[in-house]
mmCIF file of C-alpha atoms in Angstrom:
data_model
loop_
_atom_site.group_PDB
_atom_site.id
_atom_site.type_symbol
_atom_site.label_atom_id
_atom_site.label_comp_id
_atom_site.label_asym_id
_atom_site.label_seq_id
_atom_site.Cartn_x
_atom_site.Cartn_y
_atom_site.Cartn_z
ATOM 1 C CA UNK A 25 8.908 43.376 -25.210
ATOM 2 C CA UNK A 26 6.017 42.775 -27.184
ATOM 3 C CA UNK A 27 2.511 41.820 -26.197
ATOM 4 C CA UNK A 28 2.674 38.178 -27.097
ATOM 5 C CA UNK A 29 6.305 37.808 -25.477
ATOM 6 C CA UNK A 30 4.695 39.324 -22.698
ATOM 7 C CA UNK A 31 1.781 37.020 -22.500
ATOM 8 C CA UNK A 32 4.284 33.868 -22.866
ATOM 9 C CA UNK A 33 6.001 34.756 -19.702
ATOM 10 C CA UNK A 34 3.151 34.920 -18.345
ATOM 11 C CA UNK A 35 1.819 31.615 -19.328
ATOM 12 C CA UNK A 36 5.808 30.265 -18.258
ATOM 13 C CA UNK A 37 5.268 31.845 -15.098
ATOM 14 C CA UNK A 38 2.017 30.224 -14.189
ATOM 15 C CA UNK A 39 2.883 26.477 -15.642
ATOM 16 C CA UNK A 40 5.994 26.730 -13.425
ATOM 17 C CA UNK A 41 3.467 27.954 -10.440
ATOM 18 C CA UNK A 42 1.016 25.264 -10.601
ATOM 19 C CA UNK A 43 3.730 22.629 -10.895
ATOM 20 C CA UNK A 44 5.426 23.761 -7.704
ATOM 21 C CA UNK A 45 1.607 23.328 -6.002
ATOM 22 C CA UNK A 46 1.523 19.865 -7.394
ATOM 23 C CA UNK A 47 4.343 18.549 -6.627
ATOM 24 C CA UNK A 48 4.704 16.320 -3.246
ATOM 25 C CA UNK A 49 6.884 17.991 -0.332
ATOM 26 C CA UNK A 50 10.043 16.044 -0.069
ATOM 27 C CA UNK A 51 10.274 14.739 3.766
ATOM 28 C CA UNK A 52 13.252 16.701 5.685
ATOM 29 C CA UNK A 53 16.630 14.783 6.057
ATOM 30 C CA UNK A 54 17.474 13.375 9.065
ATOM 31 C CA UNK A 55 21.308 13.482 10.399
ATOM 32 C CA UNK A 56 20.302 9.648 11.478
ATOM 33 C CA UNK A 57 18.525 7.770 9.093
ATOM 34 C CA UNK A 58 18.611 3.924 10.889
ATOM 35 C CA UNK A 59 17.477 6.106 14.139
ATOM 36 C CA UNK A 60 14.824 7.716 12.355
ATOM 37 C CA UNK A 61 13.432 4.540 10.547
ATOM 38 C CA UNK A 62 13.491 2.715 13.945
ATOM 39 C CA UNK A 63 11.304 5.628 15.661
ATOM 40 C CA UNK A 64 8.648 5.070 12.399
ATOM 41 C CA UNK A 65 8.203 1.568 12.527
ATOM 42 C CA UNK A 66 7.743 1.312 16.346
ATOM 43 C CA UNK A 67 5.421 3.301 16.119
ATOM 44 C CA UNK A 68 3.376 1.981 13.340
ATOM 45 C CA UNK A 69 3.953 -1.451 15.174
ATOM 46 C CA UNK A 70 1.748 -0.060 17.910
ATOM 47 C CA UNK A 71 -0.922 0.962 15.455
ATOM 48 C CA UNK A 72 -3.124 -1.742 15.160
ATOM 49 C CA UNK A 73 -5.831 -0.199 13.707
ATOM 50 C CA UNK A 74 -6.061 1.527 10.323
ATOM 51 C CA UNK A 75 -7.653 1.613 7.180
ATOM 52 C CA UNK A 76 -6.160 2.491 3.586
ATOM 53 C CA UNK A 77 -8.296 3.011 0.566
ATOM 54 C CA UNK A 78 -6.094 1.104 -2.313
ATOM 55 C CA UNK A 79 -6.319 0.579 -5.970
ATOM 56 C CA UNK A 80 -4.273 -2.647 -7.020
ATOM 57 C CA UNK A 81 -2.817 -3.427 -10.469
ATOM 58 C CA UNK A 82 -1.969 -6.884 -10.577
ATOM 59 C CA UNK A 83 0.311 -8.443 -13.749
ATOM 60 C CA UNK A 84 0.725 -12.115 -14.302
ATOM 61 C CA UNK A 85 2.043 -14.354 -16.739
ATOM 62 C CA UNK A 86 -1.591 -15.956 -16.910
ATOM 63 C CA UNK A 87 -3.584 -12.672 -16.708
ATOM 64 C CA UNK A 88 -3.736 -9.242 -15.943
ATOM 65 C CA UNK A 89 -6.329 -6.812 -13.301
ATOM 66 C CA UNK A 90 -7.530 -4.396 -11.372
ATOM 67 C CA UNK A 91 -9.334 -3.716 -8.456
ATOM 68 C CA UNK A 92 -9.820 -0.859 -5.837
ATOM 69 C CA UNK A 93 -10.338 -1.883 -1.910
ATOM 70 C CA UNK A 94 -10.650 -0.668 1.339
ATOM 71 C CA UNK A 95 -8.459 -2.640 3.492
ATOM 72 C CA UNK A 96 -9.512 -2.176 7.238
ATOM 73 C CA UNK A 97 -7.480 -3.358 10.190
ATOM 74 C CA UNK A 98 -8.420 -4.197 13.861
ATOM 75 C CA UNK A 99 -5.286 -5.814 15.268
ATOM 76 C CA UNK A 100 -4.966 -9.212 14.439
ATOM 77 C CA UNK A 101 -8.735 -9.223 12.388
ATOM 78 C CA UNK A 102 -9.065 -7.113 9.173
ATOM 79 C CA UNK A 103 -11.642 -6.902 6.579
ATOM 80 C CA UNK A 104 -11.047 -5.962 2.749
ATOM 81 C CA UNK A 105 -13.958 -5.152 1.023
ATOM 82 C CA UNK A 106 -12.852 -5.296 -3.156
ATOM 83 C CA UNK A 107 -15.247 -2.754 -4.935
ATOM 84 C CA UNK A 108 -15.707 -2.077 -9.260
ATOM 85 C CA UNK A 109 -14.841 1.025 -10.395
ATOM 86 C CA UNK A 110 -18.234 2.843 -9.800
ATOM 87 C CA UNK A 111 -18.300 1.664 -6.373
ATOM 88 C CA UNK A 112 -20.143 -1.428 -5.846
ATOM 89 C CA UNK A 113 -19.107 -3.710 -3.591
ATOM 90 C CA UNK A 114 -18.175 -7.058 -5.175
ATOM 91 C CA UNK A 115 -16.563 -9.004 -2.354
ATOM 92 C CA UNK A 116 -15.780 -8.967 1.359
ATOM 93 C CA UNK A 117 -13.047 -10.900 3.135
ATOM 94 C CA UNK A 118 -13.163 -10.821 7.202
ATOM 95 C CA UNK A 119 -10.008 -12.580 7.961
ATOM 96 C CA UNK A 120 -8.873 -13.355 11.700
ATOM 97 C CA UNK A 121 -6.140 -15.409 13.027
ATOM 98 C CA UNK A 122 -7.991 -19.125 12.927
ATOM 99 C CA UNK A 123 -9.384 -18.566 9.293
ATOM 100 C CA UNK A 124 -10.787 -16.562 6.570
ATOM 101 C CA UNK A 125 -14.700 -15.642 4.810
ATOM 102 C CA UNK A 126 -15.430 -14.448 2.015
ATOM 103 C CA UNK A 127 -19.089 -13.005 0.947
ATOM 104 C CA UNK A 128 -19.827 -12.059 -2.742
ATOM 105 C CA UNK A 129 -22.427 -9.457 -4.045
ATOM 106 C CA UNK A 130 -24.030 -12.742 -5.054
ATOM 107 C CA UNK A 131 -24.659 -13.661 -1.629
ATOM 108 C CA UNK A 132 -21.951 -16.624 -2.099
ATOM 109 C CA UNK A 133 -20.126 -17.347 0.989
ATOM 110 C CA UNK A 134 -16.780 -19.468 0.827
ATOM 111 C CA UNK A 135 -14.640 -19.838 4.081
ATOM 112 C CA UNK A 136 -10.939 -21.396 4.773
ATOM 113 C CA UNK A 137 -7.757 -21.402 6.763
ATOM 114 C CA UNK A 138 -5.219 -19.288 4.773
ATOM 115 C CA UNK A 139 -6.552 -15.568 3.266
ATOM 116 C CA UNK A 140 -4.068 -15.832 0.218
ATOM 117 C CA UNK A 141 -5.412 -19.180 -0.841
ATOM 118 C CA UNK A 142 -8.919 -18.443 -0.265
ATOM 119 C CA UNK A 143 -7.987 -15.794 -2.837
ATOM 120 C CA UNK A 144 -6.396 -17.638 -5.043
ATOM 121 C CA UNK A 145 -9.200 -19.739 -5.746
ATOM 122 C CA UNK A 146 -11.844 -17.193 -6.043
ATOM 123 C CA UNK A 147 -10.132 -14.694 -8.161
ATOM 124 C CA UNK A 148 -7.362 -16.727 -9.624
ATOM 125 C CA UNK A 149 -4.991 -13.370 -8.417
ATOM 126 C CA UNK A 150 -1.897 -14.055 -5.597
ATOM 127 C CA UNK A 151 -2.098 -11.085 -2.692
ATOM 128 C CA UNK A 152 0.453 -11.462 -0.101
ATOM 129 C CA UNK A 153 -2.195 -10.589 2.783
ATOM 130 C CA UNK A 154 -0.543 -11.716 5.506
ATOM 131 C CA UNK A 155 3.165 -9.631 4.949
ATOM 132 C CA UNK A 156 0.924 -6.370 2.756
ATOM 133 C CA UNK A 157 -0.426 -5.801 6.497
ATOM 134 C CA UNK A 158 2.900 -4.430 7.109
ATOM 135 C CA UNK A 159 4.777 -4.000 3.811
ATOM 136 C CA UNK A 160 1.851 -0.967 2.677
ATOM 137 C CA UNK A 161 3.142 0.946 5.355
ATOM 138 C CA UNK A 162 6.489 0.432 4.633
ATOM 139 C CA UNK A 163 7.630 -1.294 7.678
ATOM 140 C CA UNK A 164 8.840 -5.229 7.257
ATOM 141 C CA UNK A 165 6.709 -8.031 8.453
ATOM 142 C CA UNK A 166 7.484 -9.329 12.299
ATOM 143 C CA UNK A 167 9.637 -11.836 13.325
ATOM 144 C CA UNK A 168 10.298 -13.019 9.932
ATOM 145 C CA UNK A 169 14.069 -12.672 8.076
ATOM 146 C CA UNK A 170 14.890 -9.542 6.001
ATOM 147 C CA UNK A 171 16.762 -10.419 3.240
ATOM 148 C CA UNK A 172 17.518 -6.584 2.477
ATOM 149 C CA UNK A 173 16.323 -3.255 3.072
ATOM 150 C CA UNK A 174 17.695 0.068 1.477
ATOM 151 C CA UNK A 175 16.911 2.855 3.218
ATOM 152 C CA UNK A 176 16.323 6.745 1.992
ATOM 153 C CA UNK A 177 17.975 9.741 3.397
ATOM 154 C CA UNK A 178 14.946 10.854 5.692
ATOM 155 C CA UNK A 179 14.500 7.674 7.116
ATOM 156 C CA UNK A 180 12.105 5.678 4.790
ATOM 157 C CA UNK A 181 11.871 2.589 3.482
ATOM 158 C CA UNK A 182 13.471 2.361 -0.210
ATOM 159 C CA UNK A 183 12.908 -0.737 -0.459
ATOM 160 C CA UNK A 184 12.184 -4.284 1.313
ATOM 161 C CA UNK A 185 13.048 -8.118 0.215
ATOM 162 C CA UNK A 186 11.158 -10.472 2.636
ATOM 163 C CA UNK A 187 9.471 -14.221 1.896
ATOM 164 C CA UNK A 188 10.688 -13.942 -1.626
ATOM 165 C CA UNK A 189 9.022 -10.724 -2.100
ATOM 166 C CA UNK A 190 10.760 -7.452 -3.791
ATOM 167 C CA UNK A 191 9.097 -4.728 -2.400
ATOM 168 C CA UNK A 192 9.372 -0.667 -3.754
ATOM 169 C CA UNK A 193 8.090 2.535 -2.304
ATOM 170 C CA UNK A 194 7.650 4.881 -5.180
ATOM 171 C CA UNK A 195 5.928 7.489 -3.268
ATOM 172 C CA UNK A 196 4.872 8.607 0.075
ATOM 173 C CA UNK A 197 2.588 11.379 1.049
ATOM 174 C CA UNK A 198 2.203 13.101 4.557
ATOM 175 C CA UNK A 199 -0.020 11.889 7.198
ATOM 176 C CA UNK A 200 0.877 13.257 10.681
ATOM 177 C CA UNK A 201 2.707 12.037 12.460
ATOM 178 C CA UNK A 202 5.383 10.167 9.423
ATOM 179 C CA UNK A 203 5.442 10.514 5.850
ATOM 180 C CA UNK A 204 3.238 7.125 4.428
ATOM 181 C CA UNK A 205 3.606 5.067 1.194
ATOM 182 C CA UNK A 206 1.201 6.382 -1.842
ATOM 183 C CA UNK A 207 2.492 3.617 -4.005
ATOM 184 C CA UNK A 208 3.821 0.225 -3.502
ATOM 185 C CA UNK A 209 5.641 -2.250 -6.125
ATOM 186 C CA UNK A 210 5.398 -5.852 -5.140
ATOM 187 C CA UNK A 211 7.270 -8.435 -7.346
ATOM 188 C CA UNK A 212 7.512 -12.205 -6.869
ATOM 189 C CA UNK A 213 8.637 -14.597 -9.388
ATOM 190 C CA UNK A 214 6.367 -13.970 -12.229
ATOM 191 C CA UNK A 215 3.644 -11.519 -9.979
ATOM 192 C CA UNK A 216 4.221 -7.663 -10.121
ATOM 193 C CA UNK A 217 1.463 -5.894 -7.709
ATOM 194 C CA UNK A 218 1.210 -2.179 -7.727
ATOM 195 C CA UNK A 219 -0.420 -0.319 -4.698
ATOM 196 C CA UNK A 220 -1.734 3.215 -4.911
ATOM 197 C CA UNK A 221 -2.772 4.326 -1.695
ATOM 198 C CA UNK A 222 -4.970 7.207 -2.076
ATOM 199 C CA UNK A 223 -5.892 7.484 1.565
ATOM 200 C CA UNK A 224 -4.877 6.381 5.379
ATOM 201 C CA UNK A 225 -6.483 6.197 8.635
ATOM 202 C CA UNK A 226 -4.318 5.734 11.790
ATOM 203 C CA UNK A 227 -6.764 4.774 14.384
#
């Protein structure tokens, strides 16, 4: 074998390496995979409180965008603050059940009764706040007909139809004590949201 062969394998050897350390650990099957989804989303129904930092990628017939967020949850109150991409805080929505406010950078303050309207009229972009509180963590929305769910082998959601929306898990990642989704695909009518999750916070 000559040096450069030798050097190729090498390089082979180390490509194949580094992809093995980048590539996400597939959760374990389950013998039980109704049983095991059940277990998940009880338990993610009792926690109330959490916070996901989010980058969303909205695409419209009208327009497209982007925006990252920290979406923080308290039970039934949650605040979303939308940020630019160095940072900066550009908006902040403190939504509890009786109504909605929204505070700009600009020290603008606009208030009403329904988060995704309130929304809507700001930022001209459609967010499904009230069902994303569950659907991001890959559990339905309460008391409210499923149309369909597919399920995966371990126990995850594959994928959700509820109040018109399609709803995909690309990806999950591991965050003790069940695997959470790292990317979401939303579709409704003309809307297609995706959700990258780069970090949660089960309080």
């Amino acid at each position: 074998m000559s040096l450069q062969q030798a050097r190729a394998g090498l390089l082979l050897l180390a490509v194949l390496f580094l992809a093995a350390c980048t590539t996400t650990p597939q959760p374990p099957l389950v013998d039980d995979p109704k049983h095991a989804w059940d277990a998940r989303t009880d338990y993610l129904y009792e926690q109330e409180n959490w916070v996901a930092q989010i980058t969303l990628i909205g695409d419209t017939d009208q327009q497209k965008f982007k925006a990252r967020a920290v979406w923080e949850q308290q039970s039934d109150t949650y605040q979303i603050k939308l940020r630019d991409f160095i940072g900066r805080t550009i908006a902040v929505i403190d939504g509890t059940a009786s109504g909605v406010v929204a505070r700009t950078s600009k020290g603008e303050r606009y208030q009403g009764d329904d988060a995704e309207a309130l929304i809507h009229e700001l930022f001209a972009i459609n967010i499904p706040v009230t069902g994303m509180r569950y659907w991001l963590q890959g559990v339905p929305l309460p008391n409210e007909i499923i149309d369909d769910i597919v399920l995966d082998d371990s126990g995850l959601t594959k994928s959700l139809n509820q109040q018109g929306w399609a709803i995909s898990y690309l990806d999950y990642v591991q965050n003790e004590p069940y695997q959470m989704p790292a990317q979401v695909l939303l579709e409704f009518e003309n809307i297609t949201l995706t959700v990258k999750i780069s970090q949660w916070t089960l309080q």
